[in-house]
PDB file of C-alpha atoms and ligand atoms in Angstrom:
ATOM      1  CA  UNK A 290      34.270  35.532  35.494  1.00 72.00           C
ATOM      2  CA  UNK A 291      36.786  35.227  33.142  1.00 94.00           C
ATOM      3  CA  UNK A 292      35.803  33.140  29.663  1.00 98.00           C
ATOM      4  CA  UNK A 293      37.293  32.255  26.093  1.00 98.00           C
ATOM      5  CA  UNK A 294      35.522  31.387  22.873  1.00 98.00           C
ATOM      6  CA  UNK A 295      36.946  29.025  20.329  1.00 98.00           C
ATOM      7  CA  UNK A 296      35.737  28.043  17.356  1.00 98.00           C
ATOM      8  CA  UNK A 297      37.282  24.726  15.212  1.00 98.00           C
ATOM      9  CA  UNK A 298      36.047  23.076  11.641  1.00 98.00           C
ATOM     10  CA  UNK A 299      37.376  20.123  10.124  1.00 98.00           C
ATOM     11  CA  UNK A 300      37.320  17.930   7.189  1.00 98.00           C
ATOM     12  CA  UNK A 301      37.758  14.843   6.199  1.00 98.00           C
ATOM     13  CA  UNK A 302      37.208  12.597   2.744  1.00 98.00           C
ATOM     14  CA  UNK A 303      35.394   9.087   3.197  1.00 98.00           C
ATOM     15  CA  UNK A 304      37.176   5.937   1.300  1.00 98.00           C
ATOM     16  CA  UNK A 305      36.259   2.574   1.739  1.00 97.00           C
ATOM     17  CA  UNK A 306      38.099  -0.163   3.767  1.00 95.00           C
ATOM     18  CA  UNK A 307      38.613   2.419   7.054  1.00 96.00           C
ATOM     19  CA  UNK A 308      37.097   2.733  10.148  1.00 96.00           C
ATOM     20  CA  UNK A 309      34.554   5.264  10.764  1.00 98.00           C
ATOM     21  CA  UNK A 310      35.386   6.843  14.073  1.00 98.00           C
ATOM     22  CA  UNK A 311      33.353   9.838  15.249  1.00 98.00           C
ATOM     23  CA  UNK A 312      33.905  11.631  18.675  1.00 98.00           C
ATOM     24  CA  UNK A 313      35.905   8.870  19.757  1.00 97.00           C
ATOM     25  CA  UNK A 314      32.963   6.077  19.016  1.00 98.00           C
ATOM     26  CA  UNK A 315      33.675   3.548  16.282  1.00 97.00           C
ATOM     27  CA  UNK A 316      30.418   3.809  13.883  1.00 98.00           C
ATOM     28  CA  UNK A 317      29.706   0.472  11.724  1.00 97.00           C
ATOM     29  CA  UNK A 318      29.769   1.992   7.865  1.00 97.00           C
ATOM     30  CA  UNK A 319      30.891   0.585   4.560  1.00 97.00           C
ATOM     31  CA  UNK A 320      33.145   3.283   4.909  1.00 98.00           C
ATOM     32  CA  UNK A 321      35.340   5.640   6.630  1.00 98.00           C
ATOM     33  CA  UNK A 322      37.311   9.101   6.818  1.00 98.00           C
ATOM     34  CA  UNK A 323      41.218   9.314   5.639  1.00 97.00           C
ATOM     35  CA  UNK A 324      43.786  10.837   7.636  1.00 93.00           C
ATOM     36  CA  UNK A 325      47.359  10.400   8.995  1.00 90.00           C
ATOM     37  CA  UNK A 326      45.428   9.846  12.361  1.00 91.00           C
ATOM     38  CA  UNK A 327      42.472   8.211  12.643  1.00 94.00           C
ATOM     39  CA  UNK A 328      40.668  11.005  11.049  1.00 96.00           C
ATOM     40  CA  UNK A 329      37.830  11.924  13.723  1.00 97.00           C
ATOM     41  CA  UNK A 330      36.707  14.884  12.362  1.00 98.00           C
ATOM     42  CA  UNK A 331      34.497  15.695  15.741  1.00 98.00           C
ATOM     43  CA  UNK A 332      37.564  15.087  17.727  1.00 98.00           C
ATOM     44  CA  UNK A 333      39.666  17.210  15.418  1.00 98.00           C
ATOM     45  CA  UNK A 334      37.368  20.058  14.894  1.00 98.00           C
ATOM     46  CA  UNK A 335      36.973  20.451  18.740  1.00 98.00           C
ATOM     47  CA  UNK A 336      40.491  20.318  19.619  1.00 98.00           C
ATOM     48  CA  UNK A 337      41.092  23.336  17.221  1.00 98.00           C
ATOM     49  CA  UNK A 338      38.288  25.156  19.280  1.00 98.00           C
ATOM     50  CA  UNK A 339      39.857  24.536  22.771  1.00 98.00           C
ATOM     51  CA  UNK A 340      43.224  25.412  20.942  1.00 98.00           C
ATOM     52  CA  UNK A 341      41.553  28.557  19.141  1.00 98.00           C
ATOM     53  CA  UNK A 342      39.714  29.369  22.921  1.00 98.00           C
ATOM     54  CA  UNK A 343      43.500  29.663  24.548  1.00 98.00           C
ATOM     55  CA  UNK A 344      45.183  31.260  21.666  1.00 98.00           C
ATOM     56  CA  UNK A 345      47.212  28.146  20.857  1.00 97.00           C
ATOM     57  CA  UNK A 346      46.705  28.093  16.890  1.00 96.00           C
ATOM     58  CA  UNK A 347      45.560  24.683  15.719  1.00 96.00           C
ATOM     59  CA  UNK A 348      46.037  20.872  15.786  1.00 94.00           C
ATOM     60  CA  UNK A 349      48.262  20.747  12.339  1.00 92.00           C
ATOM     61  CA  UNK A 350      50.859  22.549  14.825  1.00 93.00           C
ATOM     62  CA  UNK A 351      50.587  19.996  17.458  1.00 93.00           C
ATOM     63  CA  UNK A 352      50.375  17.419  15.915  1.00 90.00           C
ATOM     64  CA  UNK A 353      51.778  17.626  12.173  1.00 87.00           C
ATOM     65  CA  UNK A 354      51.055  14.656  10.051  1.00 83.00           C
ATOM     66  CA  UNK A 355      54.068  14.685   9.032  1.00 85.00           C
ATOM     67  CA  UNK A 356      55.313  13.643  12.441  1.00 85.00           C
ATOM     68  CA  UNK A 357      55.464   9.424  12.282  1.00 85.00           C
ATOM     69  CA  UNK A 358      54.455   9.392  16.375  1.00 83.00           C
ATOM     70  CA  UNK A 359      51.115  10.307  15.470  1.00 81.00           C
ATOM     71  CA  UNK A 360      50.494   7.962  12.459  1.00 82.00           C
ATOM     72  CA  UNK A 361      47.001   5.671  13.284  1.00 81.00           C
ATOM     73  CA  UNK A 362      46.842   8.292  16.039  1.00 85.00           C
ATOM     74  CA  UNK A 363      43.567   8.379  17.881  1.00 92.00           C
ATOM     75  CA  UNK A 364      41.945  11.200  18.052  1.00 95.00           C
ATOM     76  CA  UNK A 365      40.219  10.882  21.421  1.00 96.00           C
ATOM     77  CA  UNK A 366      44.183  10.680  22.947  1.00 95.00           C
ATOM     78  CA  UNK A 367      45.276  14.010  21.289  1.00 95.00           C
ATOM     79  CA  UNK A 368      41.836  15.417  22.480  1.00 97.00           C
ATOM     80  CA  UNK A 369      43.247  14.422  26.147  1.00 97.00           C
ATOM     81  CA  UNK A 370      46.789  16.246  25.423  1.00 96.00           C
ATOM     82  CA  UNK A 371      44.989  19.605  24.583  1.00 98.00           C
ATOM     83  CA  UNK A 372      42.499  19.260  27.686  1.00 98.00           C
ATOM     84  CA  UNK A 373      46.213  18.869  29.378  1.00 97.00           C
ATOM     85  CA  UNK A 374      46.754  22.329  27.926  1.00 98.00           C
ATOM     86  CA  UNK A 375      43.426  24.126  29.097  1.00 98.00           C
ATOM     87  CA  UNK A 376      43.864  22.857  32.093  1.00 98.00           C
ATOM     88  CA  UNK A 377      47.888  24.357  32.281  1.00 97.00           C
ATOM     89  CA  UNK A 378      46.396  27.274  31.343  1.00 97.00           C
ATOM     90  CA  UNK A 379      43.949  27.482  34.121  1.00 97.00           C
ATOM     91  CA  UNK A 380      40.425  27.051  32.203  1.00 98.00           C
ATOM     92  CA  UNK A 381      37.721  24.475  31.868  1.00 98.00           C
ATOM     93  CA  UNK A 382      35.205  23.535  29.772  1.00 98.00           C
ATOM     94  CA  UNK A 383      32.201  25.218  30.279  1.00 98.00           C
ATOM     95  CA  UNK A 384      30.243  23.904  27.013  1.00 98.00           C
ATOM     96  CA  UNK A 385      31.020  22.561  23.819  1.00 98.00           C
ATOM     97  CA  UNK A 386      28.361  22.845  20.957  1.00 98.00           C
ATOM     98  CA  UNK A 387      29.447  20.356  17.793  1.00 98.00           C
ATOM     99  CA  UNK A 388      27.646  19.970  14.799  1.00 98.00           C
ATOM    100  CA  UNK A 389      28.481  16.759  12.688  1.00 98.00           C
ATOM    101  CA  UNK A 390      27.944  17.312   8.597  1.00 98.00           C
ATOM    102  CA  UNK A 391      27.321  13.889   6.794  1.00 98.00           C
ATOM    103  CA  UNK A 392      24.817  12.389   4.441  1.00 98.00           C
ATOM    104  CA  UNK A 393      25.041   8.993   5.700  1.00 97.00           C
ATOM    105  CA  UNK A 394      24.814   6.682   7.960  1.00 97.00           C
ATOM    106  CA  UNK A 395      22.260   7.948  10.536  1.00 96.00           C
ATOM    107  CA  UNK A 396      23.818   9.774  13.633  1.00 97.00           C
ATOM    108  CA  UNK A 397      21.075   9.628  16.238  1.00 96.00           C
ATOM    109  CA  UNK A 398      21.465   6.781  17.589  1.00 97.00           C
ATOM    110  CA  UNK A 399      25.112   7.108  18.212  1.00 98.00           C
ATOM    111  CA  UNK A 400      25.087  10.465  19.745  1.00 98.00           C
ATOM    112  CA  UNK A 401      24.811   9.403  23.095  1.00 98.00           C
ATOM    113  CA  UNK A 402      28.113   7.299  23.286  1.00 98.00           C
ATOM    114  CA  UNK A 403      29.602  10.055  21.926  1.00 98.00           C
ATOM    115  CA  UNK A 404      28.112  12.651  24.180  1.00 98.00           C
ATOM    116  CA  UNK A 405      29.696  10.214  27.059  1.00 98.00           C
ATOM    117  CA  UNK A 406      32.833  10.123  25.049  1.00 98.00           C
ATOM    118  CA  UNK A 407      33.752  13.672  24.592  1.00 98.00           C
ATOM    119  CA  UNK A 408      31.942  14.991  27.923  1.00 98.00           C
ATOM    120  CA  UNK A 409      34.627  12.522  29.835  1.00 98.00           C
ATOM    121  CA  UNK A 410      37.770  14.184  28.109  1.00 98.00           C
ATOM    122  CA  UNK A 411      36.016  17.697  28.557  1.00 98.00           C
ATOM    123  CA  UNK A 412      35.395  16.707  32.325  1.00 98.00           C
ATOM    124  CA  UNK A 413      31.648  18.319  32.128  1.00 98.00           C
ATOM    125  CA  UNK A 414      28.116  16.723  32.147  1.00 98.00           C
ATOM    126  CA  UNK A 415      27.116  15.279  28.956  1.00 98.00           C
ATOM    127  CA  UNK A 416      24.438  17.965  29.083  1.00 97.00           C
ATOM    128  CA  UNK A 417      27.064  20.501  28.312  1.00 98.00           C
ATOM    129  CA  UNK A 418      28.651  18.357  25.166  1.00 98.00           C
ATOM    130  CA  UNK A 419      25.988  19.672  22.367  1.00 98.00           C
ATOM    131  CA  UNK A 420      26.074  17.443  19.468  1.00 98.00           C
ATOM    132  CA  UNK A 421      24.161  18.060  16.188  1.00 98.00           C
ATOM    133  CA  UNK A 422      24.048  16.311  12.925  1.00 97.00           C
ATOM    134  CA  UNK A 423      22.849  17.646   9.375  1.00 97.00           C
ATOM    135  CA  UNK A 424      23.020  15.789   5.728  1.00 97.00           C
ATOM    136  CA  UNK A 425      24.255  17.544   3.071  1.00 96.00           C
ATOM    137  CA  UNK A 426      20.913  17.342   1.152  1.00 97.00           C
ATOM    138  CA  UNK A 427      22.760  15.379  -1.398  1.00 97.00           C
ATOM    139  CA  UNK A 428      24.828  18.748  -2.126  1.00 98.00           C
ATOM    140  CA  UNK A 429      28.325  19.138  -2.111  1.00 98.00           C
ATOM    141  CA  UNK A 430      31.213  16.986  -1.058  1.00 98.00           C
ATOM    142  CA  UNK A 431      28.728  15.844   1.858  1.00 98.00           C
ATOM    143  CA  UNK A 432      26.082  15.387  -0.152  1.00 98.00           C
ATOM    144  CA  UNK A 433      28.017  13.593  -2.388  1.00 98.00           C
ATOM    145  CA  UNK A 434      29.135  11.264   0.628  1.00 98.00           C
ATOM    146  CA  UNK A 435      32.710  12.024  -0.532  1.00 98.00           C
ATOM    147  CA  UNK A 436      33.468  13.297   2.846  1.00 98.00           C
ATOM    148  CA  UNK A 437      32.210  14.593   6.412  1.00 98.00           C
ATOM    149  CA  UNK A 438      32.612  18.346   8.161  1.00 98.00           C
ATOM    150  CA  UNK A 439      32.437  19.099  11.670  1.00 98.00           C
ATOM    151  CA  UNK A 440      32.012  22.430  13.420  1.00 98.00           C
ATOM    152  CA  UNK A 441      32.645  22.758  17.044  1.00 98.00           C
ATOM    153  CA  UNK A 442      32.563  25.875  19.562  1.00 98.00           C
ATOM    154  CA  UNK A 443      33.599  25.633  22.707  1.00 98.00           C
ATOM    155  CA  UNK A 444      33.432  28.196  26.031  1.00 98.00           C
ATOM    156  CA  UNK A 445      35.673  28.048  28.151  1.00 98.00           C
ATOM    157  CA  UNK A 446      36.004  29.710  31.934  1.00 98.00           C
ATOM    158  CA  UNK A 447      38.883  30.697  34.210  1.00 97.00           C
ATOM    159  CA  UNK A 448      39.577  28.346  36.960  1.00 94.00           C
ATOM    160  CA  UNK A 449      39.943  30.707  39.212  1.00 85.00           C
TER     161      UNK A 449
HETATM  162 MG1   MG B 214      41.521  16.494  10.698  1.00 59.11          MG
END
């Protein structure tokens, strides 16, 4: 069987009065990430590992922020476009293994909804949308709560 690896990190820097939106579920917190989109660093970090996986270079070159259509974009959406472009290119997810860097608020209990979240875009079983968290230990720009990291690796296999 044919398969790809891709690998994708993102960043983004936490301000108050926005949204906190992480793999595509809205997370109640005094504050939330910046970004021309909605700033879903999950979302982001994964769709540069499906890009990475198919040799399609990132999400900046998709979708540049300097581009007004995507502007309040959400995340989740451009997730769907670059499924639309594994899929063109005749792979699927096999698994996705994400791990979520952020001091605060507490992740567990949201991971489900976003397990359901991403594994529906992916079109796998939850099971196979991995999804780990880890403070900052009060080091660093995480630590600091000044912003959140997510690393994402994905596997993908040949359709046929
Ligand atoms: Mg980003």
């Amino acid at each position: 069987m044919s398969v790809r690896i891709g690998q994708g990190v993102d960043i983004h820097r936490l301000v108050p009065d926005r949204k906190l939106i992480l793999g595509g579920v809205e997370i109640p917190w005094e504050k939330g990430l910046l970004g021309h989109s909605d700033a879903d660093v999950v979302c982001h970090a994964l769709s540069n590992a499906l890009l990475g996986a198919i040799g399609e270079g990132d999400i900046g070159r998709h979708f540049p922020d300097s581009d007004p259509r995507y502007k309040g974009a959400s995340s989740i959406a451009l997730l769907r476009v670059v499924m639309d472009f594994v899929k063109a290119r005749g792979f699927r997810v096999g698994n996705a293994d994400l791990t979520i860097l952020a001091e605060k608020p507490k992740l567990g209990p949201y991971r489900e909804a976003m397990q359901q979240q991403l594994a529906a875009v992916l079109e796998v079983d939850p099971r196979d949308v991995n999804i780990k968290a880890t403070t900052g230990e009060k080091l660093g720009f995480v630590g600091r709560e000044e912003g959140m990291m997510a690393e994402a690796v994905v596997l993908l296999e040949a359709l046929s």
